[in-house]
């Protein structure tokens, strides 16, 4: 079952200007910053039609917000990047 993605900016981007990648990201933006190089190389042409060096975190965030879908409501929340749900991000509760 999927759910409409309607989270606040606190879940999407937070307010930390020094946001760093994490093994347990607590924001959608942090999950994007935590993607491996291999994942970014795959996403760039497949989903965005650009080379990996032109793929920005903002592009991925905008696509996830436009897709408006998450797979569950408990932690970690699986947020869809694409409409088919093949590419996802995991966002964990803050501890």
PDB file of N, CA and C in Angstrom:
ATOM      1  N   UNK A   1       0.841  -1.171   0.000  1.00  0.00           N
ATOM      2  CA  UNK A   1       0.000   0.000   0.000  1.00  0.00           C
ATOM      3  C   UNK A   1       0.889   1.238   0.000  1.00  0.00           C
ATOM      4  N   UNK A   2       0.476   2.238  -0.731  1.00  0.00           N
ATOM      5  CA  UNK A   2       1.214   3.498  -0.746  1.00  0.00           C
ATOM      6  C   UNK A   2       0.352   4.602  -0.146  1.00  0.00           C
ATOM      7  N   UNK A   3       1.007   5.693   0.197  1.00  0.00           N
ATOM      8  CA  UNK A   3       0.334   6.823   0.826  1.00  0.00           C
ATOM      9  C   UNK A   3       0.701   8.102   0.092  1.00  0.00           C
ATOM     10  N   UNK A   4      -0.221   9.051   0.081  1.00  0.00           N
ATOM     11  CA  UNK A   4       0.076  10.359  -0.508  1.00  0.00           C
ATOM     12  C   UNK A   4       1.145  11.037   0.332  1.00  0.00           C
ATOM     13  N   UNK A   5       2.115  11.584  -0.321  1.00  0.00           N
ATOM     14  CA  UNK A   5       3.253  12.234   0.316  1.00  0.00           C
ATOM     15  C   UNK A   5       2.856  13.661   0.635  1.00  0.00           C
ATOM     16  N   UNK A   6       2.643  13.952   1.901  1.00  0.00           N
ATOM     17  CA  UNK A   6       2.249  15.317   2.275  1.00  0.00           C
ATOM     18  C   UNK A   6       2.959  15.738   3.556  1.00  0.00           C
ATOM     19  N   UNK A   7       4.270  15.672   3.543  1.00  0.00           N
ATOM     20  CA  UNK A   7       5.055  15.987   4.726  1.00  0.00           C
ATOM     21  C   UNK A   7       5.497  17.444   4.726  1.00  0.00           C
ATOM     22  N   UNK A   8       5.813  17.935   5.895  1.00  0.00           N
ATOM     23  CA  UNK A   8       6.241  19.323   6.065  1.00  0.00           C
ATOM     24  C   UNK A   8       7.710  19.488   5.683  1.00  0.00           C
ATOM     25  N   UNK A   9       8.130  20.743   5.631  1.00  0.00           N
ATOM     26  CA  UNK A   9       9.541  21.028   5.371  1.00  0.00           C
ATOM     27  C   UNK A   9      10.440  20.446   6.453  1.00  0.00           C
ATOM     28  N   UNK A  10       9.909  20.249   7.666  1.00  0.00           N
ATOM     29  CA  UNK A  10      10.697  19.624   8.737  1.00  0.00           C
ATOM     30  C   UNK A  10      11.099  18.205   8.366  1.00  0.00           C
ATOM     31  N   UNK A  11      10.281  17.518   7.594  1.00  0.00           N
ATOM     32  CA  UNK A  11      10.595  16.165   7.143  1.00  0.00           C
ATOM     33  C   UNK A  11      11.410  16.198   5.851  1.00  0.00           C
ATOM     34  N   UNK A  12      11.173  17.189   5.033  1.00  0.00           N
ATOM     35  CA  UNK A  12      11.844  17.272   3.734  1.00  0.00           C
ATOM     36  C   UNK A  12      13.266  17.809   3.837  1.00  0.00           C
ATOM     37  N   UNK A  13      13.425  19.007   4.392  1.00  0.00           N
ATOM     38  CA  UNK A  13      14.737  19.656   4.343  1.00  0.00           C
ATOM     39  C   UNK A  13      15.284  20.074   5.697  1.00  0.00           C
ATOM     40  N   UNK A  14      14.429  20.218   6.697  1.00  0.00           N
ATOM     41  CA  UNK A  14      14.908  20.646   8.007  1.00  0.00           C
ATOM     42  C   UNK A  14      15.433  22.066   7.980  1.00  0.00           C
ATOM     43  N   UNK A  15      16.232  22.404   8.990  1.00  0.00           N
ATOM     44  CA  UNK A  15      16.760  23.768   9.081  1.00  0.00           C
ATOM     45  C   UNK A  15      18.249  23.816   9.409  1.00  0.00           C
ATOM     46  N   UNK A  16      18.953  22.712   9.197  1.00  0.00           N
ATOM     47  CA  UNK A  16      20.386  22.652   9.479  1.00  0.00           C
ATOM     48  C   UNK A  16      21.180  23.030   8.229  1.00  0.00           C
ATOM     49  N   UNK A  17      21.850  24.184   8.221  1.00  0.00           N
ATOM     50  CA  UNK A  17      22.614  24.589   7.039  1.00  0.00           C
ATOM     51  C   UNK A  17      23.863  23.730   6.814  1.00  0.00           C
ATOM     52  N   UNK A  18      24.264  22.954   7.807  1.00  0.00           N
ATOM     53  CA  UNK A  18      25.459  22.103   7.714  1.00  0.00           C
ATOM     54  C   UNK A  18      25.087  20.628   7.574  1.00  0.00           C
ATOM     55  N   UNK A  19      23.976  20.324   6.936  1.00  0.00           N
ATOM     56  CA  UNK A  19      23.480  18.959   6.806  1.00  0.00           C
ATOM     57  C   UNK A  19      24.517  18.061   6.135  1.00  0.00           C
ATOM     58  N   UNK A  20      24.766  16.904   6.733  1.00  0.00           N
ATOM     59  CA  UNK A  20      25.764  15.956   6.240  1.00  0.00           C
ATOM     60  C   UNK A  20      25.097  14.615   5.915  1.00  0.00           C
ATOM     61  N   UNK A  21      25.707  13.815   5.016  1.00  0.00           N
ATOM     62  CA  UNK A  21      25.202  12.465   4.758  1.00  0.00           C
ATOM     63  C   UNK A  21      25.195  11.643   6.050  1.00  0.00           C
ATOM     64  N   UNK A  22      24.352  10.623   6.073  1.00  0.00           N
ATOM     65  CA  UNK A  22      24.223   9.790   7.264  1.00  0.00           C
ATOM     66  C   UNK A  22      23.797   8.382   6.869  1.00  0.00           C
ATOM     67  N   UNK A  23      24.169   7.406   7.685  1.00  0.00           N
ATOM     68  CA  UNK A  23      23.697   6.040   7.478  1.00  0.00           C
ATOM     69  C   UNK A  23      22.229   5.903   7.891  1.00  0.00           C
ATOM     70  N   UNK A  24      21.751   6.824   8.731  1.00  0.00           N
ATOM     71  CA  UNK A  24      20.352   6.856   9.178  1.00  0.00           C
ATOM     72  C   UNK A  24      19.793   8.268   8.966  1.00  0.00           C
ATOM     73  N   UNK A  25      19.572   8.656   7.706  1.00  0.00           N
ATOM     74  CA  UNK A  25      19.089  10.014   7.449  1.00  0.00           C
ATOM     75  C   UNK A  25      17.722  10.253   8.077  1.00  0.00           C
ATOM     76  N   UNK A  26      17.532  11.450   8.599  1.00  0.00           N
ATOM     77  CA  UNK A  26      16.275  11.811   9.244  1.00  0.00           C
ATOM     78  C   UNK A  26      15.476  12.842   8.444  1.00  0.00           C
ATOM     79  N   UNK A  27      15.983  13.218   7.302  1.00  0.00           N
ATOM     80  CA  UNK A  27      15.305  14.149   6.394  1.00  0.00           C
ATOM     81  C   UNK A  27      15.402  13.603   4.971  1.00  0.00           C
ATOM     82  N   UNK A  28      14.453  13.954   4.129  1.00  0.00           N
ATOM     83  CA  UNK A  28      14.525  13.530   2.735  1.00  0.00           C
ATOM     84  C   UNK A  28      15.799  14.080   2.095  1.00  0.00           C
ATOM     85  N   UNK A  29      16.104  15.353   2.319  1.00  0.00           N
ATOM     86  CA  UNK A  29      17.320  15.932   1.745  1.00  0.00           C
ATOM     87  C   UNK A  29      18.566  15.200   2.234  1.00  0.00           C
ATOM     88  N   UNK A  30      18.614  14.840   3.494  1.00  0.00           N
ATOM     89  CA  UNK A  30      19.771  14.116   4.022  1.00  0.00           C
ATOM     90  C   UNK A  30      19.879  12.734   3.373  1.00  0.00           C
ATOM     91  N   UNK A  31      18.749  12.082   3.122  1.00  0.00           N
ATOM     92  CA  UNK A  31      18.764  10.791   2.429  1.00  0.00           C
ATOM     93  C   UNK A  31      19.318  10.957   1.013  1.00  0.00           C
ATOM     94  N   UNK A  32      18.973  12.053   0.370  1.00  0.00           N
ATOM     95  CA  UNK A  32      19.499  12.334  -0.970  1.00  0.00           C
ATOM     96  C   UNK A  32      21.004  12.562  -0.908  1.00  0.00           C
ATOM     97  N   UNK A  33      21.456  13.349   0.053  1.00  0.00           N
ATOM     98  CA  UNK A  33      22.894  13.604   0.204  1.00  0.00           C
ATOM     99  C   UNK A  33      23.657  12.328   0.546  1.00  0.00           C
ATOM    100  N   UNK A  34      22.959  11.332   1.080  1.00  0.00           N
ATOM    101  CA  UNK A  34      23.582  10.078   1.492  1.00  0.00           C
ATOM    102  C   UNK A  34      23.606   9.030   0.383  1.00  0.00           C
ATOM    103  N   UNK A  35      23.022   9.329  -0.776  1.00  0.00           N
ATOM    104  CA  UNK A  35      23.042   8.377  -1.883  1.00  0.00           C
ATOM    105  C   UNK A  35      24.481   8.078  -2.288  1.00  0.00           C
ATOM    106  N   UNK A  36      24.731   6.837  -2.632  1.00  0.00           N
ATOM    107  CA  UNK A  36      26.069   6.458  -3.087  1.00  0.00           C
ATOM    108  C   UNK A  36      26.303   6.990  -4.502  1.00  0.00           C
ATOM    109  N   UNK A  37      27.549   7.035  -4.890  1.00  0.00           N
ATOM    110  CA  UNK A  37      27.897   7.475  -6.244  1.00  0.00           C
ATOM    111  C   UNK A  37      27.232   6.558  -7.271  1.00  0.00           C
ATOM    112  N   UNK A  38      27.209   5.261  -6.986  1.00  0.00           N
ATOM    113  CA  UNK A  38      26.578   4.297  -7.890  1.00  0.00           C
ATOM    114  C   UNK A  38      25.086   4.599  -8.065  1.00  0.00           C
ATOM    115  N   UNK A  39      24.411   4.925  -6.978  1.00  0.00           N
ATOM    116  CA  UNK A  39      22.989   5.254  -7.048  1.00  0.00           C
ATOM    117  C   UNK A  39      22.764   6.518  -7.870  1.00  0.00           C
ATOM    118  N   UNK A  40      23.610   7.509  -7.676  1.00  0.00           N
ATOM    119  CA  UNK A  40      23.480   8.757  -8.436  1.00  0.00           C
ATOM    120  C   UNK A  40      23.743   8.521  -9.925  1.00  0.00           C
ATOM    121  N   UNK A  41      24.718   7.678 -10.235  1.00  0.00           N
ATOM    122  CA  UNK A  41      25.027   7.358 -11.630  1.00  0.00           C
ATOM    123  C   UNK A  41      23.835   6.675 -12.290  1.00  0.00           C
ATOM    124  N   UNK A  42      23.141   5.826 -11.549  1.00  0.00           N
ATOM    125  CA  UNK A  42      21.966   5.136 -12.079  1.00  0.00           C
ATOM    126  C   UNK A  42      20.776   6.082 -12.234  1.00  0.00           C
ATOM    127  N   UNK A  43      20.540   6.924 -11.248  1.00  0.00           N
ATOM    128  CA  UNK A  43      19.398   7.844 -11.283  1.00  0.00           C
ATOM    129  C   UNK A  43      19.496   8.870 -12.407  1.00  0.00           C
ATOM    130  N   UNK A  44      20.678   9.393 -12.613  1.00  0.00           N
ATOM    131  CA  UNK A  44      20.847  10.524 -13.530  1.00  0.00           C
ATOM    132  C   UNK A  44      20.235  10.269 -14.906  1.00  0.00           C
ATOM    133  N   UNK A  45      20.681   9.250 -15.653  1.00  0.00           N
ATOM    134  CA  UNK A  45      20.094   9.057 -16.977  1.00  0.00           C
ATOM    135  C   UNK A  45      18.721   8.393 -16.932  1.00  0.00           C
ATOM    136  N   UNK A  46      18.522   7.447 -16.007  1.00  0.00           N
ATOM    137  CA  UNK A  46      17.276   6.676 -15.974  1.00  0.00           C
ATOM    138  C   UNK A  46      16.065   7.523 -15.626  1.00  0.00           C
ATOM    139  N   UNK A  47      16.172   8.367 -14.633  1.00  0.00           N
ATOM    140  CA  UNK A  47      15.026   9.127 -14.138  1.00  0.00           C
ATOM    141  C   UNK A  47      15.048  10.581 -14.601  1.00  0.00           C
ATOM    142  N   UNK A  48      16.244  11.159 -14.686  1.00  0.00           N
ATOM    143  CA  UNK A  48      16.341  12.593 -14.958  1.00  0.00           C
ATOM    144  C   UNK A  48      16.837  12.927 -16.359  1.00  0.00           C
ATOM    145  N   UNK A  49      17.373  11.947 -17.074  1.00  0.00           N
ATOM    146  CA  UNK A  49      17.842  12.189 -18.427  1.00  0.00           C
ATOM    147  C   UNK A  49      19.035  13.119 -18.517  1.00  0.00           C
ATOM    148  N   UNK A  50      19.872  13.117 -17.470  1.00  0.00           N
ATOM    149  CA  UNK A  50      21.069  13.959 -17.457  1.00  0.00           C
ATOM    150  C   UNK A  50      22.276  13.113 -17.086  1.00  0.00           C
ATOM    151  N   UNK A  51      23.456  13.658 -17.301  1.00  0.00           N
ATOM    152  CA  UNK A  51      24.665  12.975 -16.856  1.00  0.00           C
ATOM    153  C   UNK A  51      24.791  13.142 -15.339  1.00  0.00           C
ATOM    154  N   UNK A  52      25.462  12.204 -14.665  1.00  0.00           N
ATOM    155  CA  UNK A  52      25.572  12.260 -13.204  1.00  0.00           C
ATOM    156  C   UNK A  52      26.148  13.571 -12.672  1.00  0.00           C
ATOM    157  N   UNK A  53      27.061  14.193 -13.406  1.00  0.00           N
ATOM    158  CA  UNK A  53      27.657  15.438 -12.925  1.00  0.00           C
ATOM    159  C   UNK A  53      26.681  16.620 -12.983  1.00  0.00           C
ATOM    160  N   UNK A  54      25.561  16.449 -13.672  1.00  0.00           N
ATOM    161  CA  UNK A  54      24.551  17.515 -13.753  1.00  0.00           C
ATOM    162  C   UNK A  54      23.370  17.272 -12.811  1.00  0.00           C
ATOM    163  N   UNK A  55      23.364  16.126 -12.122  1.00  0.00           N
ATOM    164  CA  UNK A  55      22.268  15.789 -11.214  1.00  0.00           C
ATOM    165  C   UNK A  55      22.496  16.442  -9.855  1.00  0.00           C
ATOM    166  N   UNK A  56      21.582  17.297  -9.448  1.00  0.00           N
ATOM    167  CA  UNK A  56      21.720  17.986  -8.164  1.00  0.00           C
ATOM    168  C   UNK A  56      20.763  17.392  -7.130  1.00  0.00           C
ATOM    169  N   UNK A  57      21.072  17.639  -5.880  1.00  0.00           N
ATOM    170  CA  UNK A  57      20.191  17.204  -4.787  1.00  0.00           C
ATOM    171  C   UNK A  57      18.820  17.856  -4.929  1.00  0.00           C
ATOM    172  N   UNK A  58      18.785  19.094  -5.366  1.00  0.00           N
ATOM    173  CA  UNK A  58      17.525  19.804  -5.537  1.00  0.00           C
ATOM    174  C   UNK A  58      16.649  19.146  -6.600  1.00  0.00           C
ATOM    175  N   UNK A  59      17.271  18.644  -7.677  1.00  0.00           N
ATOM    176  CA  UNK A  59      16.512  17.954  -8.718  1.00  0.00           C
ATOM    177  C   UNK A  59      15.848  16.701  -8.157  1.00  0.00           C
ATOM    178  N   UNK A  60      16.590  15.955  -7.355  1.00  0.00           N
ATOM    179  CA  UNK A  60      16.051  14.727  -6.768  1.00  0.00           C
ATOM    180  C   UNK A  60      14.944  15.068  -5.777  1.00  0.00           C
ATOM    181  N   UNK A  61      15.168  16.073  -4.944  1.00  0.00           N
ATOM    182  CA  UNK A  61      14.157  16.500  -3.974  1.00  0.00           C
ATOM    183  C   UNK A  61      12.877  16.940  -4.689  1.00  0.00           C
ATOM    184  N   UNK A  62      13.014  17.744  -5.725  1.00  0.00           N
ATOM    185  CA  UNK A  62      11.849  18.204  -6.480  1.00  0.00           C
ATOM    186  C   UNK A  62      11.072  17.029  -7.069  1.00  0.00           C
ATOM    187  N   UNK A  63      11.784  16.026  -7.568  1.00  0.00           N
ATOM    188  CA  UNK A  63      11.116  14.854  -8.147  1.00  0.00           C
ATOM    189  C   UNK A  63      10.385  14.060  -7.071  1.00  0.00           C
ATOM    190  N   UNK A  64      11.009  13.866  -5.920  1.00  0.00           N
ATOM    191  CA  UNK A  64      10.355  13.134  -4.827  1.00  0.00           C
ATOM    192  C   UNK A  64       9.093  13.866  -4.372  1.00  0.00           C
ATOM    193  N   UNK A  65       9.168  15.180  -4.256  1.00  0.00           N
ATOM    194  CA  UNK A  65       8.002  15.971  -3.852  1.00  0.00           C
ATOM    195  C   UNK A  65       6.912  15.879  -4.920  1.00  0.00           C
ATOM    196  N   UNK A  66       7.285  15.944  -6.194  1.00  0.00           N
ATOM    197  CA  UNK A  66       6.310  15.852  -7.280  1.00  0.00           C
ATOM    198  C   UNK A  66       5.678  14.466  -7.355  1.00  0.00           C
ATOM    199  N   UNK A  67       6.433  13.436  -7.021  1.00  0.00           N
ATOM    200  CA  UNK A  67       5.916  12.066  -7.047  1.00  0.00           C
ATOM    201  C   UNK A  67       4.858  11.864  -5.969  1.00  0.00           C
ATOM    202  N   UNK A  68       5.023  12.525  -4.824  1.00  0.00           N
ATOM    203  CA  UNK A  68       4.025  12.548  -3.746  1.00  0.00           C
ATOM    204  C   UNK A  68       3.659  11.173  -3.210  1.00  0.00           C
ATOM    205  N   UNK A  69       4.616  10.256  -3.111  1.00  0.00           N
ATOM    206  CA  UNK A  69       4.282   8.907  -2.656  1.00  0.00           C
ATOM    207  C   UNK A  69       5.300   8.397  -1.657  1.00  0.00           C
ATOM    208  N   UNK A  70       4.789   7.786  -0.601  1.00  0.00           N
ATOM    209  CA  UNK A  70       5.642   7.035   0.310  1.00  0.00           C
ATOM    210  C   UNK A  70       4.992   5.673   0.518  1.00  0.00           C
ATOM    211  N   UNK A  71       5.806   4.701   0.866  1.00  0.00           N
ATOM    212  CA  UNK A  71       5.333   3.325   0.933  1.00  0.00           C
ATOM    213  C   UNK A  71       4.807   2.940   2.306  1.00  0.00           C
ATOM    214  N   UNK A  72       5.190   3.646   3.322  1.00  0.00           N
ATOM    215  CA  UNK A  72       4.775   3.316   4.680  1.00  0.00           C
ATOM    216  C   UNK A  72       4.818   4.576   5.531  1.00  0.00           C
ATOM    217  N   UNK A  73       4.275   4.476   6.731  1.00  0.00           N
ATOM    218  CA  UNK A  73       4.248   5.634   7.621  1.00  0.00           C
ATOM    219  C   UNK A  73       5.105   5.442   8.862  1.00  0.00           C
ATOM    220  N   UNK A  74       5.666   4.256   9.029  1.00  0.00           N
ATOM    221  CA  UNK A  74       6.535   4.005  10.180  1.00  0.00           C
ATOM    222  C   UNK A  74       7.990   4.095   9.749  1.00  0.00           C
ATOM    223  N   UNK A  75       8.870   4.249  10.694  1.00  0.00           N
ATOM    224  CA  UNK A  75      10.293   4.438  10.405  1.00  0.00           C
ATOM    225  C   UNK A  75      10.966   3.106  10.078  1.00  0.00           C
ATOM    226  N   UNK A  76      11.809   3.094   9.064  1.00  0.00           N
ATOM    227  CA  UNK A  76      12.117   4.194   8.150  1.00  0.00           C
ATOM    228  C   UNK A  76      11.035   4.336   7.076  1.00  0.00           C
ATOM    229  N   UNK A  77      10.673   5.573   6.804  1.00  0.00           N
ATOM    230  CA  UNK A  77       9.691   5.863   5.761  1.00  0.00           C
ATOM    231  C   UNK A  77      10.379   5.695   4.415  1.00  0.00           C
ATOM    232  N   UNK A  78       9.743   4.935   3.541  1.00  0.00           N
ATOM    233  CA  UNK A  78      10.293   4.721   2.196  1.00  0.00           C
ATOM    234  C   UNK A  78       9.622   5.715   1.243  1.00  0.00           C
ATOM    235  N   UNK A  79      10.381   6.707   0.806  1.00  0.00           N
ATOM    236  CA  UNK A  79       9.890   7.785  -0.056  1.00  0.00           C
ATOM    237  C   UNK A  79      10.257   7.464  -1.503  1.00  0.00           C
ATOM    238  N   UNK A  80       9.267   7.520  -2.367  1.00  0.00           N
ATOM    239  CA  UNK A  80       9.497   7.231  -3.784  1.00  0.00           C
ATOM    240  C   UNK A  80      10.087   8.441  -4.496  1.00  0.00           C
ATOM    241  N   UNK A  81      11.078   8.176  -5.344  1.00  0.00           N
ATOM    242  CA  UNK A  81      11.638   9.225  -6.202  1.00  0.00           C
ATOM    243  C   UNK A  81      10.912   9.236  -7.546  1.00  0.00           C
ATOM    244  N   UNK A  82      10.561   8.063  -8.044  1.00  0.00           N
ATOM    245  CA  UNK A  82       9.877   7.964  -9.331  1.00  0.00           C
ATOM    246  C   UNK A  82       8.482   7.368  -9.139  1.00  0.00           C
ATOM    247  N   UNK A  83       7.625   7.565 -10.124  1.00  0.00           N
ATOM    248  CA  UNK A  83       6.230   7.149 -10.036  1.00  0.00           C
ATOM    249  C   UNK A  83       6.059   5.644  -9.913  1.00  0.00           C
ATOM    250  N   UNK A  84       6.990   4.858 -10.410  1.00  0.00           N
ATOM    251  CA  UNK A  84       6.888   3.397 -10.342  1.00  0.00           C
ATOM    252  C   UNK A  84       7.384   2.840  -9.012  1.00  0.00           C
ATOM    253  N   UNK A  85       8.097   3.643  -8.253  1.00  0.00           N
ATOM    254  CA  UNK A  85       8.616   3.189  -6.971  1.00  0.00           C
ATOM    255  C   UNK A  85       9.865   2.337  -7.070  1.00  0.00           C
ATOM    256  N   UNK A  86      10.537   2.372  -8.209  1.00  0.00           N
ATOM    257  CA  UNK A  86      11.778   1.612  -8.366  1.00  0.00           C
ATOM    258  C   UNK A  86      12.946   2.275  -7.638  1.00  0.00           C
ATOM    259  N   UNK A  87      12.905   3.570  -7.510  1.00  0.00           N
ATOM    260  CA  UNK A  87      13.967   4.325  -6.840  1.00  0.00           C
ATOM    261  C   UNK A  87      13.373   4.998  -5.613  1.00  0.00           C
ATOM    262  N   UNK A  88      13.938   4.686  -4.460  1.00  0.00           N
ATOM    263  CA  UNK A  88      13.368   5.168  -3.206  1.00  0.00           C
ATOM    264  C   UNK A  88      14.457   5.669  -2.266  1.00  0.00           C
ATOM    265  N   UNK A  89      14.012   6.381  -1.253  1.00  0.00           N
ATOM    266  CA  UNK A  89      14.875   6.877  -0.181  1.00  0.00           C
ATOM    267  C   UNK A  89      14.293   6.399   1.142  1.00  0.00           C
ATOM    268  N   UNK A  90      15.143   6.115   2.110  1.00  0.00           N
ATOM    269  CA  UNK A  90      14.685   5.739   3.440  1.00  0.00           C
ATOM    270  C   UNK A  90      14.982   6.870   4.414  1.00  0.00           C
ATOM    271  N   UNK A  91      13.944   7.299   5.143  1.00  0.00           N
ATOM    272  CA  UNK A  91      14.077   8.379   6.117  1.00  0.00           C
ATOM    273  C   UNK A  91      13.678   7.830   7.485  1.00  0.00           C
ATOM    274  N   UNK A  92      14.584   7.959   8.452  1.00  0.00           N
ATOM    275  CA  UNK A  92      14.413   7.395   9.789  1.00  0.00           C
ATOM    276  C   UNK A  92      13.889   8.431  10.773  1.00  0.00           C
ATOM    277  N   UNK A  93      13.285   7.934  11.864  1.00  0.00           N
ATOM    278  CA  UNK A  93      12.900   8.804  12.975  1.00  0.00           C
ATOM    279  C   UNK A  93      14.140   9.421  13.593  1.00  0.00           C
ATOM    280  N   UNK A  94      13.989  10.614  14.122  1.00  0.00           N
ATOM    281  CA  UNK A  94      15.073  11.218  14.907  1.00  0.00           C
ATOM    282  C   UNK A  94      15.085  10.556  16.268  1.00  0.00           C
ATOM    283  N   UNK A  95      16.253  10.280  16.770  1.00  0.00           N
ATOM    284  CA  UNK A  95      16.349   9.626  18.089  1.00  0.00           C
ATOM    285  C   UNK A  95      16.753  10.594  19.155  1.00  0.00           C
TER     286      UNK A  95
END
